[in-house]
mmCIF file of C-alpha atoms and ligand atoms in Angstrom:
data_model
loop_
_atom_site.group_PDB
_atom_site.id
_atom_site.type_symbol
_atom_site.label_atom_id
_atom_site.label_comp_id
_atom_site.label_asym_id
_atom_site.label_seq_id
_atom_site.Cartn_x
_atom_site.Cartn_y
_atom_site.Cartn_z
ATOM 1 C CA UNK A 1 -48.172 -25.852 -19.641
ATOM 2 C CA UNK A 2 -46.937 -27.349 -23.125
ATOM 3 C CA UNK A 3 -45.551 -30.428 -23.001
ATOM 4 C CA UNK A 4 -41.770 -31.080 -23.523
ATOM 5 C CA UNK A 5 -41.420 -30.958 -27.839
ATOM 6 C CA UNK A 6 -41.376 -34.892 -29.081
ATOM 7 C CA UNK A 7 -38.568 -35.507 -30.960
ATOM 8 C CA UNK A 8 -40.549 -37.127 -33.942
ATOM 9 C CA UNK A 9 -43.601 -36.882 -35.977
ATOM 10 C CA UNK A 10 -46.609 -38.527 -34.259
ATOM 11 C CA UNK A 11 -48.353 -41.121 -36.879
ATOM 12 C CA UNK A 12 -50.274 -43.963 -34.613
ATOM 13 C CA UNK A 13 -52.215 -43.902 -31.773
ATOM 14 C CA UNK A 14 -49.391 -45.440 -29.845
ATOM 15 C CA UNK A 15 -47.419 -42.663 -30.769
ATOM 16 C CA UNK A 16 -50.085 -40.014 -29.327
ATOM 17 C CA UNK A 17 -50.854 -42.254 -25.831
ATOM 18 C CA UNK A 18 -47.046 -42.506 -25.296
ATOM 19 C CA UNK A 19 -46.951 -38.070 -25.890
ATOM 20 C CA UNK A 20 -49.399 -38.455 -23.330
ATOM 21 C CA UNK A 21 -51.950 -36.466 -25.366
ATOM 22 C CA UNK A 22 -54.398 -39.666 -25.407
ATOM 23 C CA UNK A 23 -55.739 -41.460 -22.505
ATOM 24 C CA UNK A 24 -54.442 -44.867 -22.938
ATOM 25 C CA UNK A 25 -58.462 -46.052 -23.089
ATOM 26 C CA UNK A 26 -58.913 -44.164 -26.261
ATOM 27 C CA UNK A 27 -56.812 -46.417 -27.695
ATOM 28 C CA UNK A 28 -59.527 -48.457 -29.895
ATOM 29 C CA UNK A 29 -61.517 -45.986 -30.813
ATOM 30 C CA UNK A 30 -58.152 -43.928 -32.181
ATOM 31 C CA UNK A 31 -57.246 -47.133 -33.907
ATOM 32 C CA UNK A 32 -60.813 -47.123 -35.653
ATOM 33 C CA UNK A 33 -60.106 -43.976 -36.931
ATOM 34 C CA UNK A 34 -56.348 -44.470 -37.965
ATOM 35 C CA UNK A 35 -57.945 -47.136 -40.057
ATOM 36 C CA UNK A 36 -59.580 -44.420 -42.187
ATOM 37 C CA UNK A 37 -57.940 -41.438 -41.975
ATOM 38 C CA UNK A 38 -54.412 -40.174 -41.551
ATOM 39 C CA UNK A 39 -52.519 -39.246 -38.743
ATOM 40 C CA UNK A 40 -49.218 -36.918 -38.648
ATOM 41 C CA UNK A 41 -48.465 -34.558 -35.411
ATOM 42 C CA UNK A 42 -45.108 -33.068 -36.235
ATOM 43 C CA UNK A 43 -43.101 -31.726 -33.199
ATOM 44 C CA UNK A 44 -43.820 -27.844 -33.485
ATOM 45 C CA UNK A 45 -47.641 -29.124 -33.475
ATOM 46 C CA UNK A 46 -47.375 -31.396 -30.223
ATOM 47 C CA UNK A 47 -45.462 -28.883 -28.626
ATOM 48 C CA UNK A 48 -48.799 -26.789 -28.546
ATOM 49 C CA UNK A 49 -51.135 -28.488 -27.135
ATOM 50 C CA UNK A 50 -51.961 -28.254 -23.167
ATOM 51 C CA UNK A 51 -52.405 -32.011 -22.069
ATOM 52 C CA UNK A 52 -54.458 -31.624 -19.471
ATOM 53 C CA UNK A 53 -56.891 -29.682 -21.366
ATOM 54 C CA UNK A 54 -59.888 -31.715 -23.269
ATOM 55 C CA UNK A 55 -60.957 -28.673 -25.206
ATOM 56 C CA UNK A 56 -57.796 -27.648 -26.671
ATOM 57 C CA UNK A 57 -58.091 -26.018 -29.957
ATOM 58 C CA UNK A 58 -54.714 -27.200 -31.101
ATOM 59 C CA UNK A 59 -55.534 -30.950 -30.384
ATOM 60 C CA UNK A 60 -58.674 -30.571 -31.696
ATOM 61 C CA UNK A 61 -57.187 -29.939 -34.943
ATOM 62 C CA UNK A 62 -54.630 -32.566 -35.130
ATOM 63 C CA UNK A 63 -55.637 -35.552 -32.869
ATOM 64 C CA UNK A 64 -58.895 -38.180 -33.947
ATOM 65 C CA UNK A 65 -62.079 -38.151 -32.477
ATOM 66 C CA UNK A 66 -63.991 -41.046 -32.685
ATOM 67 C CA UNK A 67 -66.639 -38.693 -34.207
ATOM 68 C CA UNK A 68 -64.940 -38.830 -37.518
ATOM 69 C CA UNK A 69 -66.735 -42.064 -38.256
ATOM 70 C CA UNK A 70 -70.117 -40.266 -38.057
ATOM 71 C CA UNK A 71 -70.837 -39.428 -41.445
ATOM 72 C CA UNK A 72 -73.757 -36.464 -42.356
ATOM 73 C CA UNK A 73 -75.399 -37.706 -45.361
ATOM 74 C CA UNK A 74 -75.098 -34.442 -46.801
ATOM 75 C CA UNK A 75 -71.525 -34.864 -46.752
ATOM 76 C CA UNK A 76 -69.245 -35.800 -49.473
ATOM 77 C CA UNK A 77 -66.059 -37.642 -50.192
ATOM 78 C CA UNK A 78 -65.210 -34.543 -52.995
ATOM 79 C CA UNK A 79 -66.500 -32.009 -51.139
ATOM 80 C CA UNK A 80 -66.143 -28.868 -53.624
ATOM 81 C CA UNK A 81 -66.170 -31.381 -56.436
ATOM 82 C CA UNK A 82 -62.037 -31.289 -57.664
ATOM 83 C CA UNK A 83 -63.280 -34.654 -59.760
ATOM 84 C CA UNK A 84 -65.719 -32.734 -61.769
ATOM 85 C CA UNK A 85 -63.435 -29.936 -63.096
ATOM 86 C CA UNK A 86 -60.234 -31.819 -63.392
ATOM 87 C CA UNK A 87 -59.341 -32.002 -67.426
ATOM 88 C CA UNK A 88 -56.219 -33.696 -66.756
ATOM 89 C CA UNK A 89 -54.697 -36.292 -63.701
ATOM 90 C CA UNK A 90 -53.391 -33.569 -61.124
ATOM 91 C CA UNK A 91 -55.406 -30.333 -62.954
ATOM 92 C CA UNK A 92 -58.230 -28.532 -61.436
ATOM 93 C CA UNK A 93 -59.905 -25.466 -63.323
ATOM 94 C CA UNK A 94 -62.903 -23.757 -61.454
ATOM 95 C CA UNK A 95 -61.917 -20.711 -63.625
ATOM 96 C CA UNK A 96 -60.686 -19.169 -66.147
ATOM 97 C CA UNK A 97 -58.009 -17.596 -65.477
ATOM 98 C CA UNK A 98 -56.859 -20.347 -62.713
ATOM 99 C CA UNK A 99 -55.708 -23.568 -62.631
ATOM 100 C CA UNK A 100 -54.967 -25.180 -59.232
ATOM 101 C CA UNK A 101 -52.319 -28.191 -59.490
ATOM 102 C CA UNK A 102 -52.182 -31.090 -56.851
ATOM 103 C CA UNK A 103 -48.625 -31.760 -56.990
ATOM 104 C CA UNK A 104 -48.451 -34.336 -53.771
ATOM 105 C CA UNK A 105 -51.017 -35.922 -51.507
ATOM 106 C CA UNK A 106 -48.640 -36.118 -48.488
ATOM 107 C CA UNK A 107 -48.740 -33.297 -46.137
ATOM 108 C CA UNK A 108 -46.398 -32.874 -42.839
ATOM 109 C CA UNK A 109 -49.651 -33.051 -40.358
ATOM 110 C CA UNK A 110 -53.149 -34.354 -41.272
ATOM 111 C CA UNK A 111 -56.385 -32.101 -40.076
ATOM 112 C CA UNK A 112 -59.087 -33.357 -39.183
ATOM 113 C CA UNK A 113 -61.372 -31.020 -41.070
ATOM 114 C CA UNK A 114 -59.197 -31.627 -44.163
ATOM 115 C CA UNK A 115 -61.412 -31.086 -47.213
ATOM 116 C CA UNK A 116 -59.472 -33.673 -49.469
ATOM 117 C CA UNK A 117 -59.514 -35.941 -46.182
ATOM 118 C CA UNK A 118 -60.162 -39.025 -48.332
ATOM 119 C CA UNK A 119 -57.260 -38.380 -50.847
ATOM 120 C CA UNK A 120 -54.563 -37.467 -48.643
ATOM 121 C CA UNK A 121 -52.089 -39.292 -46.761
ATOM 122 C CA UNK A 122 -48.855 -41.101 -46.504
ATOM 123 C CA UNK A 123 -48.229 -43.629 -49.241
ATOM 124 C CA UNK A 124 -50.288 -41.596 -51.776
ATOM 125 C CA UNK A 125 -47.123 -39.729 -53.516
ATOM 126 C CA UNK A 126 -46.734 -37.243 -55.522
ATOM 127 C CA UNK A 127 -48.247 -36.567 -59.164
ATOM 128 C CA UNK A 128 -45.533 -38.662 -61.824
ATOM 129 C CA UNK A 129 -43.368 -36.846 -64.119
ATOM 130 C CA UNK A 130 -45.674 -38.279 -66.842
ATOM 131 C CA UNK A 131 -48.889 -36.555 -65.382
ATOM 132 C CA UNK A 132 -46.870 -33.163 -64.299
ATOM 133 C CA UNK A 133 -45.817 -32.829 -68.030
ATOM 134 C CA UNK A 134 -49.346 -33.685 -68.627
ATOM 135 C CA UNK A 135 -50.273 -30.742 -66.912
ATOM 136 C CA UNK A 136 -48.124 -28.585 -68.062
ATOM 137 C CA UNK A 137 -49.013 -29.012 -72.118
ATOM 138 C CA UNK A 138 -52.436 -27.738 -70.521
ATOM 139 C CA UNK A 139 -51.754 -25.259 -68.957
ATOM 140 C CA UNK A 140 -49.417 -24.101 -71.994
ATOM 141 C CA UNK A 141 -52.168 -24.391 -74.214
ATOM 142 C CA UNK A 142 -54.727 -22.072 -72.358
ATOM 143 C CA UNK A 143 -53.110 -18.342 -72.339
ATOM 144 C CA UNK A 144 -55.854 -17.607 -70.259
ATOM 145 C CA UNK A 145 -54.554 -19.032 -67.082
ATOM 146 C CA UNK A 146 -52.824 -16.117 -65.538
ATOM 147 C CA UNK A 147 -52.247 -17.965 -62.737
ATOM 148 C CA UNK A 148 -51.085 -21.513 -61.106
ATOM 149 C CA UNK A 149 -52.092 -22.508 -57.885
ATOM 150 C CA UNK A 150 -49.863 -25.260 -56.212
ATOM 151 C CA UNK A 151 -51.050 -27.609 -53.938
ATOM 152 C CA UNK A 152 -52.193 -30.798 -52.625
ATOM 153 C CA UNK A 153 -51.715 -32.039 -49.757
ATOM 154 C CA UNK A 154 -48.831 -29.709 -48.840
ATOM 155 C CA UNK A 155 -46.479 -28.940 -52.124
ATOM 156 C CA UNK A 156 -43.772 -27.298 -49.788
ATOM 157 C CA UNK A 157 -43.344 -31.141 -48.359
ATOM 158 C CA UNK A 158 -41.640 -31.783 -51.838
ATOM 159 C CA UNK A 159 -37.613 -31.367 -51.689
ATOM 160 C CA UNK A 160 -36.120 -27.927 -52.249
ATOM 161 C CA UNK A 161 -35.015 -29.484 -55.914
ATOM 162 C CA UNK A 162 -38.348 -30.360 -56.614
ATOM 163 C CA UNK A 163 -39.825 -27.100 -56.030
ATOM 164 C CA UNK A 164 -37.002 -25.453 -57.906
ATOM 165 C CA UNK A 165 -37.929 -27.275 -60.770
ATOM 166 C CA UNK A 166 -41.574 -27.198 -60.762
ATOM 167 C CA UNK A 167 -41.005 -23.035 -60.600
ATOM 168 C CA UNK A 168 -38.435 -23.211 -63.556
ATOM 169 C CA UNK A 169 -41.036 -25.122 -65.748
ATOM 170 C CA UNK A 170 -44.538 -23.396 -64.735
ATOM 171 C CA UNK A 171 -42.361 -19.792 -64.995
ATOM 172 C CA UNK A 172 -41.394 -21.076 -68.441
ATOM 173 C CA UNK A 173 -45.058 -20.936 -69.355
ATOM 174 C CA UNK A 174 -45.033 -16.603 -70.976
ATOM 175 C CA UNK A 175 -48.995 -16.394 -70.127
ATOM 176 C CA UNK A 176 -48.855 -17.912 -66.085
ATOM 177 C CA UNK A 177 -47.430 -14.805 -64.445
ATOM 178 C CA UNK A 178 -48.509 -15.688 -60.468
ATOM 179 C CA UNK A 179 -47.190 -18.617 -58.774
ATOM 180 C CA UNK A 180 -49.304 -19.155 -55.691
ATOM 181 C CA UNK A 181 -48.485 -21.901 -53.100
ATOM 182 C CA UNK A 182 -50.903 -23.391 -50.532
ATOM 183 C CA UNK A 183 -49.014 -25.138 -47.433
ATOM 184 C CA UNK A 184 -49.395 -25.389 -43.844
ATOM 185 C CA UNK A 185 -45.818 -26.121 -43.383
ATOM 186 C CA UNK A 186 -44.478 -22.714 -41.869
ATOM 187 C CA UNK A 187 -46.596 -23.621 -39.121
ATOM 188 C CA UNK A 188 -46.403 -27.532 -39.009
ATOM 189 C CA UNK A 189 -42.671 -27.369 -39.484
ATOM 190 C CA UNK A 190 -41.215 -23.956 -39.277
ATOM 191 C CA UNK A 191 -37.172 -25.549 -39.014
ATOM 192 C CA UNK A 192 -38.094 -26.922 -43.237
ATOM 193 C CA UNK A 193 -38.828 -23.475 -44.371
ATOM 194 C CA UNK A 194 -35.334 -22.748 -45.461
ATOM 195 C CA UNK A 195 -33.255 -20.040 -47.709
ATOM 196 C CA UNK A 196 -32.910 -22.685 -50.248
ATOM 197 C CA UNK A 197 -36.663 -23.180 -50.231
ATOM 198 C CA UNK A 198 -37.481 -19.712 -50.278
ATOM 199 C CA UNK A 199 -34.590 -19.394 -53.115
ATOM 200 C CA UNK A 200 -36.603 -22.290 -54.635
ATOM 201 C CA UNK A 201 -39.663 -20.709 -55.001
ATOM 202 C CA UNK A 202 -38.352 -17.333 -56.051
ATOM 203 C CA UNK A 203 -34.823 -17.784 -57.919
ATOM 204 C CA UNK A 204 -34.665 -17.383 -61.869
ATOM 205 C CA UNK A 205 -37.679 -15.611 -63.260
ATOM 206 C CA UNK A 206 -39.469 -12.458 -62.488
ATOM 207 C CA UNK A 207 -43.377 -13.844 -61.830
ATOM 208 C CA UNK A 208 -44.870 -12.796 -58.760
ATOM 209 C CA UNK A 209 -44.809 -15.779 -55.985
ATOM 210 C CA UNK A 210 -47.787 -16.050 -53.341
ATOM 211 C CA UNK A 211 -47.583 -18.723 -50.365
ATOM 212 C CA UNK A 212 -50.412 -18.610 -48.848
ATOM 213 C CA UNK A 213 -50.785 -20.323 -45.047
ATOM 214 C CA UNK A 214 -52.643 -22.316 -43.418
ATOM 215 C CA UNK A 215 -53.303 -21.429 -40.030
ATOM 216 C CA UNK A 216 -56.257 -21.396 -37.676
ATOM 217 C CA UNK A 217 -55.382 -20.490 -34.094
ATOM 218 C CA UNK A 218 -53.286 -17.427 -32.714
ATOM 219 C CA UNK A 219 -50.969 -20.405 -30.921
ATOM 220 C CA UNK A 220 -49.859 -21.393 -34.176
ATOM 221 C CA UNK A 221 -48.260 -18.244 -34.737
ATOM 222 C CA UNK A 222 -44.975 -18.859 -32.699
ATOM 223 C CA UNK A 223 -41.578 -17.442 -32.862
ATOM 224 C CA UNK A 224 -40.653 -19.972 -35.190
ATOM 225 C CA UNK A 225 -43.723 -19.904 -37.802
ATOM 226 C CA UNK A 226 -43.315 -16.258 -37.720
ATOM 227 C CA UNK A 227 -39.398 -16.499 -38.901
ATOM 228 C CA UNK A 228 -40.523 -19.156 -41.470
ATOM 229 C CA UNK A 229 -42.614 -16.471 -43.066
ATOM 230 C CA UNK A 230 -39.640 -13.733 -42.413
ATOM 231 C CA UNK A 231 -37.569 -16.236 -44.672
ATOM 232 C CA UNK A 232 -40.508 -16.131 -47.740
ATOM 233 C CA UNK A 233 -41.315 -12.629 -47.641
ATOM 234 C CA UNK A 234 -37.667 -11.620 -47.127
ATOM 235 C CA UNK A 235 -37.084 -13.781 -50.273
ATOM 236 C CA UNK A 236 -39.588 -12.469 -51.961
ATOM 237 C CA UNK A 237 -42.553 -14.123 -51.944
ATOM 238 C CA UNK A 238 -45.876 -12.262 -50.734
ATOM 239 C CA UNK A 239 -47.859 -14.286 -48.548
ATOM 240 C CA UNK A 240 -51.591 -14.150 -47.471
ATOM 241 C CA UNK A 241 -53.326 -16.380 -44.910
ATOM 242 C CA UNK A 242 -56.476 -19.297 -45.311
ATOM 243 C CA UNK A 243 -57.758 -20.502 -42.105
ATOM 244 C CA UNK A 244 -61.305 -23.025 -41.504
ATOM 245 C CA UNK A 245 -64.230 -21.704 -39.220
ATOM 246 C CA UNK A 246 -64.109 -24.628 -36.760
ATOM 247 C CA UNK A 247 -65.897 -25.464 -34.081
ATOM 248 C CA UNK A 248 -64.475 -25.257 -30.401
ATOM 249 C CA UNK A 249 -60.926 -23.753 -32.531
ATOM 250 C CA UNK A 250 -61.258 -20.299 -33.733
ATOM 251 C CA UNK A 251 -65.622 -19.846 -33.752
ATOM 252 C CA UNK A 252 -65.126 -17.038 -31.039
ATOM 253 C CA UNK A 253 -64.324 -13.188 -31.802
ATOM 254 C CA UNK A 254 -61.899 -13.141 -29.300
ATOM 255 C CA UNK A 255 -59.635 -16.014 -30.565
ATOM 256 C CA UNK A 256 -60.421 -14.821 -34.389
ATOM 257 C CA UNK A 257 -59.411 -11.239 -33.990
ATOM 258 C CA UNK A 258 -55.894 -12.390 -32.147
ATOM 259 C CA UNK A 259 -55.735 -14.912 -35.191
ATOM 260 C CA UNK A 260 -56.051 -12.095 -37.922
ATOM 261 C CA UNK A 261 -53.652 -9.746 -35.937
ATOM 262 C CA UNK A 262 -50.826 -12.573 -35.719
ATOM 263 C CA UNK A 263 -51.038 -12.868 -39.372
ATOM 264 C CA UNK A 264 -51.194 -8.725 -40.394
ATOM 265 C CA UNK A 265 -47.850 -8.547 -37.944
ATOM 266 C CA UNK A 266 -46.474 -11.494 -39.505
ATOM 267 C CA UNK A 267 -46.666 -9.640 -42.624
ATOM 268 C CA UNK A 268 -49.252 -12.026 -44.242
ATOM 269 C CA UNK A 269 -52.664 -10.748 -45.657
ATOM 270 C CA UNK A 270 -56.022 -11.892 -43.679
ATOM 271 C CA UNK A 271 -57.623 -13.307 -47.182
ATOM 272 C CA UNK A 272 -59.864 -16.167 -46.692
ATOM 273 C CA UNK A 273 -62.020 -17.534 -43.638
ATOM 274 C CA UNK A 274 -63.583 -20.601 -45.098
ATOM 275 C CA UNK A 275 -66.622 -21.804 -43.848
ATOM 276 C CA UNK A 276 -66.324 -25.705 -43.231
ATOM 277 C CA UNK A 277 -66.602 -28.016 -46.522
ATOM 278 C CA UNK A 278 -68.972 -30.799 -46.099
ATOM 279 C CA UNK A 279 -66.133 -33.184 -45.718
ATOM 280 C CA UNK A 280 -67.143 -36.594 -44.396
ATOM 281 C CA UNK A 281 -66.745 -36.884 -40.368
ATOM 282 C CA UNK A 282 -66.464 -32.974 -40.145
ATOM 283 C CA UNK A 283 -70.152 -32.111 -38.895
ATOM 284 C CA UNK A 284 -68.828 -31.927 -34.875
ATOM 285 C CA UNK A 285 -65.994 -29.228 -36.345
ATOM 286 C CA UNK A 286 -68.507 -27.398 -38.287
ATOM 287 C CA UNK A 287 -70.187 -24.009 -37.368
ATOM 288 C CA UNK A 288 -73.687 -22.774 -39.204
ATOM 289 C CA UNK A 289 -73.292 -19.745 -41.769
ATOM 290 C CA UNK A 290 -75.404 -17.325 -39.337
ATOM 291 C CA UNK A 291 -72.991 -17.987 -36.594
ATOM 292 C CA UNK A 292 -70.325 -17.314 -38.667
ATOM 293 C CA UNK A 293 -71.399 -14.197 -40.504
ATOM 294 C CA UNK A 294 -72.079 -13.228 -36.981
ATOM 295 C CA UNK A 295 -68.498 -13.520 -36.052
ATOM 296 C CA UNK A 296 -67.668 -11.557 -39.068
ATOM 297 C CA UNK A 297 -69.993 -8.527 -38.116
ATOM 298 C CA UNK A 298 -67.898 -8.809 -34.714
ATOM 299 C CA UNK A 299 -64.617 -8.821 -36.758
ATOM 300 C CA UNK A 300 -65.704 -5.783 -38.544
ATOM 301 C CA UNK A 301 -66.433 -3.493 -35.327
ATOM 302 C CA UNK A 302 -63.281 -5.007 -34.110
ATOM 303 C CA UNK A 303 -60.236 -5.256 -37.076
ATOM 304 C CA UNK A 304 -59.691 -2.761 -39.735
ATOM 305 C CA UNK A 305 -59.961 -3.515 -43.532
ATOM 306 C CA UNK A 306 -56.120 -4.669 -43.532
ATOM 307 C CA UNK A 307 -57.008 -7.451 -41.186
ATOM 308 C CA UNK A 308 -60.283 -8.946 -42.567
ATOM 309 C CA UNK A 309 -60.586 -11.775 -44.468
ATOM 310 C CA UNK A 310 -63.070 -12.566 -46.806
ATOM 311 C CA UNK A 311 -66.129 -14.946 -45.261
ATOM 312 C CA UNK A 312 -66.276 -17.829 -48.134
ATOM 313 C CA UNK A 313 -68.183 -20.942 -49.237
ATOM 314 C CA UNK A 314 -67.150 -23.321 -51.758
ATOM 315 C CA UNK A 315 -70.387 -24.283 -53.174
ATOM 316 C CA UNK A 316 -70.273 -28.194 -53.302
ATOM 317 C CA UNK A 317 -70.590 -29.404 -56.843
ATOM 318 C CA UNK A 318 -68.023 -27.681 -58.323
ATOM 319 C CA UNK A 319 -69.894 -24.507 -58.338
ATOM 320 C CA UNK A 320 -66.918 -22.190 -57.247
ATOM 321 C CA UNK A 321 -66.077 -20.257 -54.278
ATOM 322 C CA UNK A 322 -68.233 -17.204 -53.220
ATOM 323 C CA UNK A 323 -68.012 -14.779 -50.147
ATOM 324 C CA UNK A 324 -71.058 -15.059 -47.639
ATOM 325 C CA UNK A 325 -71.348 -12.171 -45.734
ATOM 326 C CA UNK A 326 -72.478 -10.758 -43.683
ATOM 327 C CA UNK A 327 -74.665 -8.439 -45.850
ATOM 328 C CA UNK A 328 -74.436 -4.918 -45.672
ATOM 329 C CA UNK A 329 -76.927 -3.155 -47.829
ATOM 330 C CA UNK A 330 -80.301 -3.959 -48.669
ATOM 331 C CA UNK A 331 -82.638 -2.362 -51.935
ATOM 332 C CA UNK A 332 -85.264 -0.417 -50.835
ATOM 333 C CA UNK A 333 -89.035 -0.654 -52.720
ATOM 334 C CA UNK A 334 -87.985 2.780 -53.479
ATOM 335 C CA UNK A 335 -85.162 2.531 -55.205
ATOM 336 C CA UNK A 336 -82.573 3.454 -52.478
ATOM 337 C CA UNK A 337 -80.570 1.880 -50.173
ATOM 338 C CA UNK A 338 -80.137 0.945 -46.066
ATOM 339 C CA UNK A 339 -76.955 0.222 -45.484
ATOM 340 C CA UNK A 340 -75.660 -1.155 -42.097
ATOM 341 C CA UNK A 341 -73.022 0.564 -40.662
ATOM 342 C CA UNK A 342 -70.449 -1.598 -38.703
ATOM 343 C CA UNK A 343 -72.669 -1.273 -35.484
ATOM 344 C CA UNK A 344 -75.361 -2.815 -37.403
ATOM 345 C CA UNK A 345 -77.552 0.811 -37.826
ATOM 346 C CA UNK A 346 -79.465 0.874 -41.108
ATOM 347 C CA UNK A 347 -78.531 4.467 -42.890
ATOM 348 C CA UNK A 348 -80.292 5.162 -45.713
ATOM 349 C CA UNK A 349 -78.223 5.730 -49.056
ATOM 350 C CA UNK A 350 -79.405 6.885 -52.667
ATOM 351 C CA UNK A 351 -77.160 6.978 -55.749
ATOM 352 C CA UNK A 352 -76.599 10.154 -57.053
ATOM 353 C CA UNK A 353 -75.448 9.929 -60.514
ATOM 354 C CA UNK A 354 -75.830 12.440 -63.264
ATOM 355 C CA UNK A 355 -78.994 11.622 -65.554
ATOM 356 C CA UNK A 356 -77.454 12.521 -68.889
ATOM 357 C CA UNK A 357 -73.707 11.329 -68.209
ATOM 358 C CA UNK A 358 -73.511 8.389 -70.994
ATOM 359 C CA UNK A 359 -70.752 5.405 -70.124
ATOM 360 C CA UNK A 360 -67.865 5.873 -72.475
HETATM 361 S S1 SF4 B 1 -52.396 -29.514 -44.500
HETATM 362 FE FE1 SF4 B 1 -54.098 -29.017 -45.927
HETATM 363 S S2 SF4 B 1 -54.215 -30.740 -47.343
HETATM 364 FE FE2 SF4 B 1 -52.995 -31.410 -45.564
HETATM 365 S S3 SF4 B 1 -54.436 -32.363 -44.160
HETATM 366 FE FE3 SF4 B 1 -54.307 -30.214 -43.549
HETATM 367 S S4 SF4 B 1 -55.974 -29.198 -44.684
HETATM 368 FE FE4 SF4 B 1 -55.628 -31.195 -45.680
#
């Protein structure tokens, strides 16, 4: 059974032993980690985790493992490199016709996967007015940028006056034309996605608005995350979904086909599955790429095309974000094609294409 809902946010480890979702021995090695790494359990999270079960997906998620303090050396403080493409304070361009901006490092629960693990947190605010304008004379100078992606930490943790303002200025900008908001909030806090959020996000201009949730287990999908996202789309915004492959979470067929229906009849788009980023502490939640390309061959037999999401690596470095697989066709020394269908059969395929048809 869940346990009764605490009536705060969880931050310590006194905070989880008194929930009763940590032995009361666990205590020092909970602190260790608190030491390094943040810790936020709102309500709606606590609520969904089974006490008496060590492997739960939800707490394994949310609450420290002493594991976190094992670092790979292959892992990275900046795993997919934000540092290396950031022109300006708060700016991130991978490409050209995005730029991603960090408005706050605060979020309204702390993973323990988190990929920006080691610049998130309480007490590490929100970018200044100084750097926002910053970022905005950049992004004003680049008519390239079609698009602005918002995010952080969680930019939907900023005020309903905040957001309305950030909107107003970036849907100022004539080139930026897609607004797209990352957040785990619907889900960490359904009760803060309000009408004057949504009205926030979607009042006075005509650019298309994305908000695009994080979410990585069917069990976050309750009643109340799913009227959260009733209150975006029915506002206006579109939404699509990003979860994490993780480890002893979601790295079963079973649990990752519920996931991907939950979000298709929540109205939000299956669009990314991310492999894990080489965050530091992360190698216990990680899963290798064959075992998840495997899941995704399962996915395919199982989900149609409305309810897959795209398999995807970040490359560390800075190097961009790519899908990885599973493959499905292979060249032949001939010059055809096998192609796999979705039971895994090769079938062979050759291009038929008219020899003296030139490309206009
Ligand atoms: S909500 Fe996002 S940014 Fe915040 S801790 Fe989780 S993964 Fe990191």
């Amino acid at each position: 059974m869940s346990s009764p809902r605490p009536a705060r946010t969880l931050k310590s480890p006194d905070d989880l032993i008194a929930a009763g979702l940590v032995a009361p021995w666990r205590r020092g090695e909970l602190a260790a980690v608190a030491a390094r790494y943040a810790i936020a359990l709102t309500p709606a999270v606590a609520r969904l985790i089974e006490k008496g079960d060590p492997a739960d997906p939800i707490a394994r998620q949310y609450v420290p493992d002493a594991r976190e303090l094992i670092h790979d050396p292959g892992e990275d403080p900046d795993p997919i490199g934000d540092a290396l493409k950031s022109p300006v304070r708060g700016v991130v361009r991978r490409y050209r016709d995005r730029a991603l901006v960090k408005l706050v490092s605060v979020c309204a629960v702390y993973c323990r996967f988190c990929f920006r693990r080691e610049m998130v947190g309480p007490g590490a605010g929100a970018l200044s007015e100084t750097d926002f304008a910053a970022a905005l004379d950049y992004i004003r100078a680049r008519p390239e940028i079609w698009e602005v992606v918002l995010t952080g930490g969680d930019p939907l943790a900023l005020s309903a006056r905040r957001l309305a303002e950030t909107t107003r200025a970036l849907a100022a900008i004539p080139h930026v034309k897609v607004l797209r908001w990352h957040t785990r909030l619907p889900v960490a806090a359904p009760e803060r996605v309000t009408k004057a959020m949504t009205e926030a996000l979607t009042r006075g201009h005509d650019k298309t608005v994305f908000v695009a949730l994080h979410a990585n287990h069917p069990r976050e999908l309750t009643q109340p995350a799913r009227a959260a996202c009733r209150r975006l789309i029915d506002g206006g915004v579109a939404m699509v979904s990003q979860s994490v492959l993780l480890r002893g979470v979601n790295d079963d067929a079973d649990t990752l086909e519920a996931l991907m229906r939950a979000f298709v009849e929540t109205r939000v788009k299956p669009y990314y599955l991310h492999h894990g980023d080489l965050a530091p502490g992360t190698a216990h939640l990680r899963t290798s790429i064959a075992e998840g390309q495997a899941l995704m061959a399962e996915l395919r037999r199982r989900l149609s095309g409305l309810a897959l999401p795209t398999y995807s690596l970040d490359i560390p470095g800075a190097h961009g974000k790519v899908p990885i697989g599973p493959a499905y066709i292979a060249r032949r020394p001939d010059g055809g094609y096998d192609v796999a269908d979705p039971e895994g059969i090769a079938r062979r395929y050759e291009d038929r294409v008219a020899k003296d048809e030139t490309r206009r």
